[in-house]
Short mmCIF file of C-alpha atoms in Angstrom, two decimals:
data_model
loop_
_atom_site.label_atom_id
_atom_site.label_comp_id
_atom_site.label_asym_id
_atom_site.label_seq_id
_atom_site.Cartn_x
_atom_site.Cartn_y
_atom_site.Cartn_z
CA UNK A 1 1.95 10.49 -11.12
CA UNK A 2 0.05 13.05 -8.33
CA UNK A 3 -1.05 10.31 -6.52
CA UNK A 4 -0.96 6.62 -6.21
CA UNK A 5 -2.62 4.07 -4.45
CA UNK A 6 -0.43 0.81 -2.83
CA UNK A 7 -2.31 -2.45 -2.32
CA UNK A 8 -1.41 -5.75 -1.89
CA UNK A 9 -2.26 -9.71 -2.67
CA UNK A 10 -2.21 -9.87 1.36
CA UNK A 11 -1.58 -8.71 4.56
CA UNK A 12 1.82 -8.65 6.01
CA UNK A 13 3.28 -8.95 2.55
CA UNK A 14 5.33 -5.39 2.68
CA UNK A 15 3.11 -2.87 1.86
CA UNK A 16 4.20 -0.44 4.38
CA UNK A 17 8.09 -1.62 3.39
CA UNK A 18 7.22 -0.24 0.09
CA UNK A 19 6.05 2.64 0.74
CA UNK A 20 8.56 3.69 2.67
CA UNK A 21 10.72 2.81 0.04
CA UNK A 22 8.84 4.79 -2.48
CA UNK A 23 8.60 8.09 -0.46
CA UNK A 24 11.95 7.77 0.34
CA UNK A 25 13.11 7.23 -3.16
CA UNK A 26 10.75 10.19 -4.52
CA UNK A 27 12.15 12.59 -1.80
CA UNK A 28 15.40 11.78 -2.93
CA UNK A 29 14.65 13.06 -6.35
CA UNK A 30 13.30 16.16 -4.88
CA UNK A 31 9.48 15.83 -4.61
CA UNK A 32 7.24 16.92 -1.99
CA UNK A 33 5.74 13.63 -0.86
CA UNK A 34 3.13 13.16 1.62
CA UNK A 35 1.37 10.16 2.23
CA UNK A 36 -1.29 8.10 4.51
CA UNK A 37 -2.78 5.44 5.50
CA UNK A 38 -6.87 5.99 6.54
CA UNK A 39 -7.61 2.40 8.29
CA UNK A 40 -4.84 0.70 10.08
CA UNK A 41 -5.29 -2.55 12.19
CA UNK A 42 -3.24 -4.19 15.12
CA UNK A 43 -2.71 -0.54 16.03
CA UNK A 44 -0.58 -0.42 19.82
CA UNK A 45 -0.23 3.60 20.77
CA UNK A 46 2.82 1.97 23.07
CA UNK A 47 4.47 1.04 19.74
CA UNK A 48 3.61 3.72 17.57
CA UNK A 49 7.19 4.25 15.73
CA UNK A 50 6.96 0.74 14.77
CA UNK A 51 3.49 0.64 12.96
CA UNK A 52 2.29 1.11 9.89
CA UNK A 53 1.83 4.79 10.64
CA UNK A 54 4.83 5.38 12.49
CA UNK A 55 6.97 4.03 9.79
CA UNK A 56 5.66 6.19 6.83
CA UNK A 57 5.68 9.06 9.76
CA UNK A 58 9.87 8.57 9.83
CA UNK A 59 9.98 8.34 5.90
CA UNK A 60 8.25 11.28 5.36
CA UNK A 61 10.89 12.87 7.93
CA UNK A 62 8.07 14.26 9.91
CA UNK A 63 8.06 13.79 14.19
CA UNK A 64 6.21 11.42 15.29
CA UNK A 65 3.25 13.11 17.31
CA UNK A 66 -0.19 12.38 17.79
CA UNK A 67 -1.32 14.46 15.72
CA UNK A 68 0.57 13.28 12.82
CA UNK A 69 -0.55 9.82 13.21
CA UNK A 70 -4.42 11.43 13.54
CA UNK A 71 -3.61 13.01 10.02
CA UNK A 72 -2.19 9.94 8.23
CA UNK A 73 -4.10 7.03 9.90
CA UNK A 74 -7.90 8.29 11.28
CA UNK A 75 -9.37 5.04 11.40
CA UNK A 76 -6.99 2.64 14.02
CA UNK A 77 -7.73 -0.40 15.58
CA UNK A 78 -6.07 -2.24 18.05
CA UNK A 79 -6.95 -6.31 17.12
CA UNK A 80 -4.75 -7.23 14.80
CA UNK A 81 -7.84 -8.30 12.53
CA UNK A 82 -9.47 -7.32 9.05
CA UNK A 83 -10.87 -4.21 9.83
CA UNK A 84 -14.30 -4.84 10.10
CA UNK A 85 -13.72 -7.74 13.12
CA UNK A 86 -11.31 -5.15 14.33
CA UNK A 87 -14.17 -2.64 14.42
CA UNK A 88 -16.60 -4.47 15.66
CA UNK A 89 -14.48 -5.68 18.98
CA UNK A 90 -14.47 -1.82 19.62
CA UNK A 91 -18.20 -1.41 19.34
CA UNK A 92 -17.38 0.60 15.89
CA UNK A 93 -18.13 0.62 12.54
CA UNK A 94 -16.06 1.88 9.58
CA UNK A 95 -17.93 4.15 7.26
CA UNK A 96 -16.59 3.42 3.82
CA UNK A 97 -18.36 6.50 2.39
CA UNK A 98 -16.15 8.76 4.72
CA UNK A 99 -12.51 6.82 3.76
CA UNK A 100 -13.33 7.42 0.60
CA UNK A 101 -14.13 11.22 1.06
CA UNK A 102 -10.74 11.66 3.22
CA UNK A 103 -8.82 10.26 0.40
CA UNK A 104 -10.60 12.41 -2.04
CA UNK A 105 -9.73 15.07 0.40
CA UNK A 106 -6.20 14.37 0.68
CA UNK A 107 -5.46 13.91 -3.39
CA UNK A 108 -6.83 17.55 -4.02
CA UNK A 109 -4.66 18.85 -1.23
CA UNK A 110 -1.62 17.26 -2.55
CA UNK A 111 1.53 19.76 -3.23
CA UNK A 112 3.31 16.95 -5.38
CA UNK A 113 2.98 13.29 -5.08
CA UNK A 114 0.64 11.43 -2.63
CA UNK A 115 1.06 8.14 -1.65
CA UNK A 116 -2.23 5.92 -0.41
CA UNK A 117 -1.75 3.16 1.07
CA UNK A 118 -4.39 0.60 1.65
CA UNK A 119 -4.96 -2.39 4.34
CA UNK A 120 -4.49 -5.75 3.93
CA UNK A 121 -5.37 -7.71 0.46
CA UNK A 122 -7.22 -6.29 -2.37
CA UNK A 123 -10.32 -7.36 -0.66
CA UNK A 124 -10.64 -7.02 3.08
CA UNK A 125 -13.85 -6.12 4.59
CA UNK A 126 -14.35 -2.56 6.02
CA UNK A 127 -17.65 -3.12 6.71
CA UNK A 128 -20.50 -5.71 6.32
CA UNK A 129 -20.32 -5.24 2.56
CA UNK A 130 -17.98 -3.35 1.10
CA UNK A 131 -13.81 -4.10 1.12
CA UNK A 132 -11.07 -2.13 -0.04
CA UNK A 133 -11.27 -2.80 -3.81
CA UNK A 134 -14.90 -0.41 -3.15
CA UNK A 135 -12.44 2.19 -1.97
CA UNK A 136 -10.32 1.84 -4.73
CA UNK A 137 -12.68 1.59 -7.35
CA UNK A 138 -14.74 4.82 -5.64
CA UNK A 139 -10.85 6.67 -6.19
CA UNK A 140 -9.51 5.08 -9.29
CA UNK A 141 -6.47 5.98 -8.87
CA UNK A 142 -3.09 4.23 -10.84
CA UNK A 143 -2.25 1.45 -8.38
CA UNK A 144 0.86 -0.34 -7.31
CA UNK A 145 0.44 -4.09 -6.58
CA UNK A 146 2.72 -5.64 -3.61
CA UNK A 147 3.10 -9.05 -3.26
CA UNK A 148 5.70 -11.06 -1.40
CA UNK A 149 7.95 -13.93 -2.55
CA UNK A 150 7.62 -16.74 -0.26
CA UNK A 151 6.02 -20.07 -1.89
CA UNK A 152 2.54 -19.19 -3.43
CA UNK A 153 2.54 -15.63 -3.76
CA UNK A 154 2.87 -16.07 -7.92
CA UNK A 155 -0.96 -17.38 -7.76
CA UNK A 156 -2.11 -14.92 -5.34
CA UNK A 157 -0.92 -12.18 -7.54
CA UNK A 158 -2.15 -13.48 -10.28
CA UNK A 159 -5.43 -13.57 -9.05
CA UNK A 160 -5.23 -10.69 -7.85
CA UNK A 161 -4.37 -9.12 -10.68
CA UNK A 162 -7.07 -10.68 -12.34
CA UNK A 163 -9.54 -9.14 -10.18
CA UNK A 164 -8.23 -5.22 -11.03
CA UNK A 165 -7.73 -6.01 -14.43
CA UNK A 166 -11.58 -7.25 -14.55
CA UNK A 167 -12.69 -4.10 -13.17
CA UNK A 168 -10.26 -2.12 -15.30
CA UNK A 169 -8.05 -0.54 -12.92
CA UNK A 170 -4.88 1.03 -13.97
CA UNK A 171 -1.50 -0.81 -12.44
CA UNK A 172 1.33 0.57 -12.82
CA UNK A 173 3.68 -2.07 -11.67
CA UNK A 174 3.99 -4.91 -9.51
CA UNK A 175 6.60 -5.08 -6.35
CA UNK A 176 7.97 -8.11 -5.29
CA UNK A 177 9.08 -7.08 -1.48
CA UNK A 178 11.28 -10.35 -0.97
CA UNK A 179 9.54 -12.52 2.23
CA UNK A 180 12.68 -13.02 4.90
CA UNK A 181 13.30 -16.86 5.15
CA UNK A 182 11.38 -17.96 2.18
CA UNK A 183 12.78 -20.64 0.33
CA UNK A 184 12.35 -19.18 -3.05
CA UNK A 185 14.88 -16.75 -4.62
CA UNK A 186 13.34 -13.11 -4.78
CA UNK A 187 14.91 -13.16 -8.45
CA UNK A 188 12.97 -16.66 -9.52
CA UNK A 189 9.42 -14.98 -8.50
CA UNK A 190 10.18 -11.33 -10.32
CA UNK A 191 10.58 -13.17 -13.38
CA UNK A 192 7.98 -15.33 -13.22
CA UNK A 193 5.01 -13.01 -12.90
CA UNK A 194 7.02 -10.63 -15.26
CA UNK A 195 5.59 -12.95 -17.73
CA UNK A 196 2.16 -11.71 -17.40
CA UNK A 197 2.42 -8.52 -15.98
CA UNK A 198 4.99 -5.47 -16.55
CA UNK A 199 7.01 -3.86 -15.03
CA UNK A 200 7.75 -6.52 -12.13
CA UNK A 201 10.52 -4.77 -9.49
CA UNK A 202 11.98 -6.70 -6.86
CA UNK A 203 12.18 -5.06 -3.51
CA UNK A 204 14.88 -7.05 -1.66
CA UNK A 205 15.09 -7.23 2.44
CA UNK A 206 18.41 -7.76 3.21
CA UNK A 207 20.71 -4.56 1.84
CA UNK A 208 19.19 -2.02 4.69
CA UNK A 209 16.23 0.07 5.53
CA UNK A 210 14.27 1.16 2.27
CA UNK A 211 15.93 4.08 0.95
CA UNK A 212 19.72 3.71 2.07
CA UNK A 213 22.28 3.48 -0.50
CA UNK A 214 22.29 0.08 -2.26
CA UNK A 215 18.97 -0.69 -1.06
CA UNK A 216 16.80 1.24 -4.09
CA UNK A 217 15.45 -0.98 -6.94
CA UNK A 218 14.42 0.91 -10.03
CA UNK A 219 11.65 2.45 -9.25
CA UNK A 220 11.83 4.68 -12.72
CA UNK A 221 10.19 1.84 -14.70
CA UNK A 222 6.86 2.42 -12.59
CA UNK A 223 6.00 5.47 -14.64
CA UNK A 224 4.50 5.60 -17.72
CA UNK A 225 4.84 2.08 -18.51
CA UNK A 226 2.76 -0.02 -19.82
CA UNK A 227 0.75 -3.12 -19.02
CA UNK A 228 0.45 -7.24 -20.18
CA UNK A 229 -2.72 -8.55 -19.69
#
């Protein structure tokens, strides 16, 4: 796949963690991987190597400049809010229209793979009508699903799923990225949505930083496979 779009069945569920994990597995197979992230909230310039930007930033193996973080991230925010509220705080408004040209932009000046990644669930508001999904939908492009594993998350992606199938978008897999202290096993959720969906990967948390030797799942069953509905 040229380019690929990562959403989630909520916020703070590892969808940055994934990504990481994904560019850093595709580099190590020898692609030329770029990737972004157009609308970021909770955005603090004094911790930029520890957002959402900064973190794909290091992945990519790129410096970490302000320019880089213009390039990957345009839209930030600093409330840690769905973007809209974050917006709005700022006296600004998020023109969906223009995220979904810059992503347009960015997949037909790709070299090799581009990863997208999105903002919170599969359904935050950008604006007063119009959430994320509208962005995806506008770019149809294959999508990965990230979910966590902490008690709950097998109905929420469900749902979710639900909701892409429903408008026909193409998943290619869904990634458990394991929820630290939950009190169910990574393993037990993986094979319970693997029941309805394929492939199901488990992403877990505690064998290093995404990427490192003995931290990669297998990431080879994402492509080409097919789905359950």
């Amino acid at each position: 796949m040229s380019a690929i779009f990562i959403t989630a069945t909520g916020t703070d569920v590892g969808k940055t963690f994934v990504a990481a994990a994904l560019i850093r597995h595709l580099r190590q197979m020898g692609h030329e991987v770029d990737a972004i992230k157009p609308v970021v909230s909770g955005f603090d310039p004094a911790q930029a190597a520890s957002s959402d930007p900064g973190i794909l930033i290091e992945a990519l193996g790129l410096p970490l400049t302000a320019d880089e973080i213009d390039r990957i991230s345009p839209w930030r925010f600093r409330a840690p809010l769905s973007p809209d509220l974050a917006a709005s705080l700022e006296g600004r408004r998020i023109d969906v229209d223009q995220v979904v040209a810059y992503c347009q932009s960015a997949v037909a000046q790709r070299r090799d793979v581009l990863l997208i990644e999105g903002i919170g669930g599969i359904m935050v508001p950008l604006d007063e009508e119009r959430t994320i999904l509208d962005v995806m939908m506008a770019l149809r492009l294959p999508l990965i699903l990230v979910t966590g594993s902490y008690l709950g998350a097998i109905s929420h992606t469900l749902t979710a799923l639900d909701s892409l199938f429903q408008r026909d978008m193409n998943v290619l897999a869904v990634i458990v990225s394991e929820t630290p202290g939950s009190t169910v096993p990574l393993d037990d959720v993986v094979a319970t949505i693997g029941r309805f969906a394929e492939p199901v990967i488990g992403l877990p948390r505690s064998r290093g930083r995404p990427g490192d030797p003995g931290a990669n799942p297998n990431f080879g069953g994402i492509f080409g496979a097919e789905r359950k509905r």
